[in-house]
Amino acid sequence: MKTPELTLFLWAIGLLLLGRGQGSPIPEGKSDTAHRPSIVWRGESTQRGPKDVEEDGGFWARGEGIQELTKEQMQEGSSLEQHVFGQTLPYTKFVSTSSEPKMALEFADEFERGPNYVWFGYLYKIAADWKMIDLEDSLKHRYRGAHRKEQSAVIGIPFEQIIGWYDLRKVGPEWGKNTASVTERLKKGETLDGFVNNEHFDPRYLKTRGAGGKPQLAGFHPDDDLWNSEPWNKFPGHSAPEALKKYIQENYDPEIDDERIWKWAVEPQSQEADRMANMEAQRRLGEN
């Protein structure tokens, strides 16, 4: 059985070896399904089931609830590149998903029974929106796992963004006998036997897509020469936390997006604005 740490580590090793609010609406007449999917997938082991995910309010980055991080941890935890390497799991600001169901399925539990696999765990179907960042289009040649089609979700995925899931202990034998065929059908949009609809799903998410590539969130080391190359040279400043905060500020909708997603990026500025307003009020009182 895989632990969350082990599954992320295996994902990272694979990569190294192989070289505004709801604010990404589906554009009319154009569909970049390669980098801006409408659906992403996440596989999970039996250690955490849908009830647990519901109680947690969804899938959340480990670094979302941590208040005291060092400057280095903030930098690396806000970096897409470091998230891929898998060394920032305790304080990352991203949640891994994939537009490729076969890749997501690898994060569930499985074992071999003769020539076939037997799958356990869960495969979640999730509606994508502005929070899903395409790694391949963000990191370009620095991303060595293009086949995994990772879409890194900023901060977290609320439970109401999950369309539903498959309990892999209750699906048909074809999942083990012909996994590739099954996942290809899922990728084409088919709903197979055993799918459990999330009764709390918010249909507003059906109108959105992932954000595509966001090179400003690459999070390379500040001294990395890639900052002098396209497309990264278009984004001055090499602070990963500031780049991530700016991205959230430009895209979140407080009426729709969970507070846990945007509070980290917005609250400090709001506090500063309140402080300045109070100072101005005191100054005016002093003039009267």
XYZ file of C-alpha atoms in Angstrom:
288
model
C 0.000 0.000 0.000
C 1.400 3.393 -0.947
C 1.591 6.264 1.525
C 1.053 9.818 0.202
C 4.777 10.460 0.627
C 5.700 7.337 -1.334
C 3.295 8.011 -4.194
C 4.559 11.552 -4.646
C 8.148 10.290 -4.452
C 7.451 7.690 -7.155
C 5.823 10.321 -9.335
C 8.856 12.590 -8.925
C 11.304 9.791 -9.725
C 9.326 9.044 -12.888
C 9.603 12.658 -13.946
C 13.350 12.758 -13.392
C 13.982 9.567 -15.275
C 11.881 10.467 -18.289
C 13.543 13.233 -18.879
C -10.721 35.877 -12.579
C -12.532 33.400 -10.217
C -13.912 30.477 -12.087
C -11.918 32.703 -14.334
C -10.786 30.362 -17.057
C -14.062 29.961 -18.937
C -14.206 27.626 -21.902
C -13.514 29.874 -24.917
C -16.123 29.794 -27.648
C -14.988 28.132 -30.831
C -11.627 27.081 -29.405
C -10.611 24.161 -27.231
C -6.985 23.712 -26.166
C -7.570 20.376 -24.513
C -3.838 19.644 -24.364
C -2.952 22.417 -21.928
C -6.338 23.702 -20.722
C -8.409 20.613 -19.874
C -11.948 20.804 -18.598
C -11.459 17.603 -16.566
C -8.563 16.433 -14.414
C -8.085 13.261 -12.387
C -6.573 12.329 -9.047
C -5.862 8.847 -7.763
C -5.786 8.063 -4.044
C -5.063 4.973 -1.975
C -7.481 3.256 0.379
C -5.961 5.179 3.296
C -8.274 8.097 2.539
C -11.770 7.649 1.149
C -14.385 10.090 -0.178
C -15.847 10.617 3.304
C -12.441 11.664 4.559
C -11.993 14.011 1.611
C -15.424 15.512 2.295
C -14.575 16.052 5.962
C -11.359 17.779 4.890
C -13.359 20.024 2.562
C -11.534 18.670 -0.487
C -7.906 18.142 -1.442
C -5.537 20.687 0.073
C -1.835 21.354 -0.310
C 0.202 20.455 2.759
C 1.521 24.008 2.962
C -1.931 25.593 2.921
C -2.471 25.501 6.659
C 1.089 26.099 7.848
C 1.644 29.576 9.229
C 5.309 29.429 10.220
C 7.565 28.661 7.263
C 11.120 29.758 6.672
C 11.888 32.064 3.763
C 13.443 29.130 1.915
C 10.400 26.927 2.524
C 8.086 29.670 1.267
C 10.184 30.036 -1.880
C 10.384 26.322 -2.614
C 6.816 25.560 -1.527
C 5.500 28.145 -4.012
C 7.631 26.785 -6.863
C 6.154 24.556 -9.555
C 9.591 23.153 -10.325
C 10.236 22.171 -6.712
C 6.741 20.678 -6.480
C 7.618 18.392 -9.393
C 10.828 17.250 -7.703
C 8.713 16.074 -4.765
C 10.974 17.381 -2.007
C 8.523 20.038 -0.783
C 5.603 17.762 0.110
C 5.338 18.991 3.749
C 4.927 22.632 2.684
C 3.994 22.709 -1.009
C 1.323 25.143 -2.189
C 0.113 22.797 -4.944
C -2.009 19.650 -5.295
C -1.143 17.180 -8.052
C -3.731 16.113 -10.619
C -3.453 14.893 -14.201
C -5.448 15.369 -17.374
C -4.517 11.761 -18.154
C -6.635 9.289 -16.118
C -4.117 6.499 -16.644
C -1.436 8.541 -14.901
C -3.737 9.465 -12.013
C -4.690 5.814 -11.591
C -1.077 4.992 -10.767
C -1.518 6.784 -7.456
C -4.145 4.307 -6.314
C -3.168 0.947 -4.796
C -2.682 -2.044 -7.031
C -1.156 -5.493 -7.111
C -0.625 -8.088 -9.811
C -2.768 -11.193 -9.998
C -1.370 -13.283 -12.795
C -1.205 -11.232 -16.013
C -3.638 -8.593 -14.726
C -3.662 -5.770 -12.217
C -6.162 -5.530 -9.384
C -6.861 -1.933 -8.416
C -7.810 -0.543 -5.024
C -8.278 3.000 -3.808
C -10.173 5.722 -5.638
C -10.040 7.652 -8.883
C -11.546 11.143 -8.629
C -12.955 13.094 -11.557
C -12.523 16.839 -11.022
C -13.692 19.885 -12.959
C -10.731 22.094 -13.853
C -10.609 25.866 -13.426
C -8.086 28.699 -13.081
C -6.307 26.911 -10.247
C -5.071 24.076 -12.495
C -1.678 24.986 -13.971
C -0.222 22.987 -16.861
C 3.297 21.951 -15.865
C 4.536 21.139 -19.352
C 3.559 24.559 -20.685
C 4.932 26.329 -17.596
C 8.322 24.642 -17.248
C 8.889 23.751 -20.930
C 12.062 21.645 -21.380
C 12.757 21.739 -17.631
C 9.736 19.455 -17.127
C 10.881 15.908 -17.852
C 7.558 14.181 -17.309
C 5.407 15.536 -20.118
C 3.786 12.118 -20.522
C 2.252 12.481 -17.057
C 0.208 15.531 -18.102
C 0.277 16.996 -14.613
C -2.045 19.861 -13.767
C -0.923 21.364 -10.460
C -3.804 22.909 -8.531
C -3.029 26.130 -6.674
C -3.566 25.712 -2.900
C -6.392 23.190 -3.107
C -9.487 21.663 -4.670
C -12.759 22.221 -2.765
C -14.993 19.183 -2.360
C -17.718 20.796 -4.474
C -15.298 20.896 -7.404
C -15.123 17.095 -7.457
C -17.615 15.705 -9.980
C -17.460 12.196 -8.560
C -15.270 9.121 -8.191
C -14.734 5.445 -8.826
C -14.254 3.087 -5.892
C -11.736 0.801 -7.573
C -12.722 -2.166 -5.416
C -16.169 -2.110 -7.013
C -15.402 -1.619 -10.704
C -15.535 -4.289 -13.383
C -12.737 -6.765 -14.175
C -11.931 -4.899 -17.393
C -10.153 -2.277 -15.285
C -7.486 -4.872 -14.507
C -7.551 -6.831 -17.760
C -7.404 -3.839 -20.086
C -6.509 -0.769 -18.064
C -5.325 1.215 -21.088
C -8.639 0.762 -22.893
C -10.641 1.738 -19.799
C -8.648 4.898 -19.150
C -8.882 5.878 -22.809
C -12.671 5.665 -22.570
C -12.552 7.861 -19.468
C -10.386 10.354 -21.306
C -12.963 10.530 -24.096
C -15.629 11.490 -21.570
C -17.412 8.186 -21.014
C -18.956 7.495 -17.627
C -18.396 3.857 -16.758
C -20.224 1.522 -14.401
C -19.417 2.184 -10.769
C -19.118 5.959 -10.993
C -20.378 7.741 -7.863
C -21.725 11.243 -8.424
C -20.777 13.838 -5.831
C -24.104 15.228 -4.637
C -22.322 18.379 -3.476
C -20.766 19.146 -6.869
C -21.250 22.750 -8.006
C -22.257 22.744 -11.717
C -20.735 26.196 -12.187
C -17.420 24.407 -12.544
C -18.633 22.765 -15.753
C -18.169 26.084 -17.551
C -14.463 26.409 -16.787
C -11.128 25.073 -17.969
C -7.644 24.848 -16.578
C -5.426 27.891 -16.856
C -2.809 26.402 -19.171
C 0.840 27.316 -18.826
C 1.872 29.976 -16.314
C 5.641 30.444 -16.682
C 5.606 33.167 -14.019
C 4.938 30.393 -11.486
C 7.909 28.253 -12.543
C 9.744 29.114 -9.351
C 13.258 28.505 -10.638
C 16.102 29.486 -8.345
C 16.494 33.295 -8.455
C 19.937 32.891 -10.061
C 18.769 30.439 -12.727
C 19.749 31.558 -16.244
C 16.321 30.546 -17.540
C 14.935 33.794 -16.119
C 16.807 35.471 -18.984
C 15.123 33.280 -21.604
C 11.638 33.293 -23.102
C 8.970 32.981 -21.851
C 10.242 33.543 -18.292
C 12.041 36.821 -19.048
C 8.652 38.509 -19.382
C 8.136 38.289 -15.634
C 10.397 40.536 -13.565
C 11.182 39.475 -10.034
C 12.083 35.943 -9.056
C 10.163 35.500 -5.809
C 7.983 32.406 -6.127
C 5.693 33.360 -3.190
C 5.076 36.832 -4.606
C 4.400 35.448 -8.088
C 1.903 32.952 -6.658
C 0.198 35.604 -4.537
C -0.103 37.889 -7.561
C -1.600 35.082 -9.641
C -4.201 34.333 -6.970
C -5.046 38.012 -6.537
C -5.635 38.362 -10.279
C -7.886 35.324 -10.584
C -9.798 34.521 -7.408
C -13.462 35.338 -6.850
C -14.282 35.705 -3.126
C -17.938 34.919 -3.802
C -17.111 31.550 -5.351
C -13.637 30.414 -4.364
C -13.018 28.858 -0.971
C -11.378 31.286 1.451
C -8.568 28.821 2.046
C -7.451 29.349 -1.553
C -7.124 33.123 -1.534
C -6.819 34.200 2.101
C -3.090 33.469 2.198
C -2.492 35.743 -0.785
C -4.949 38.534 -0.018
C -5.133 38.948 3.763
C -1.706 40.563 4.280
C -2.493 43.197 1.665
C -5.921 43.791 3.195
C -4.333 44.259 6.599
C -1.847 46.721 5.150
C -4.678 48.625 3.448
C -6.563 48.784 6.753
C -3.433 50.019 8.515
C -2.902 52.772 5.951
C -6.568 53.771 6.129
C -6.373 53.997 9.920
C -3.241 56.130 9.696
C -4.966 58.459 7.238
C -7.998 58.719 9.522
C -5.765 59.568 12.481
C -3.965 62.197 10.417
C -7.258 63.845 9.472
C -8.404 63.816 13.082
C -5.183 65.543 14.040
C -5.811 68.267 11.494
C -9.266 69.033 12.923
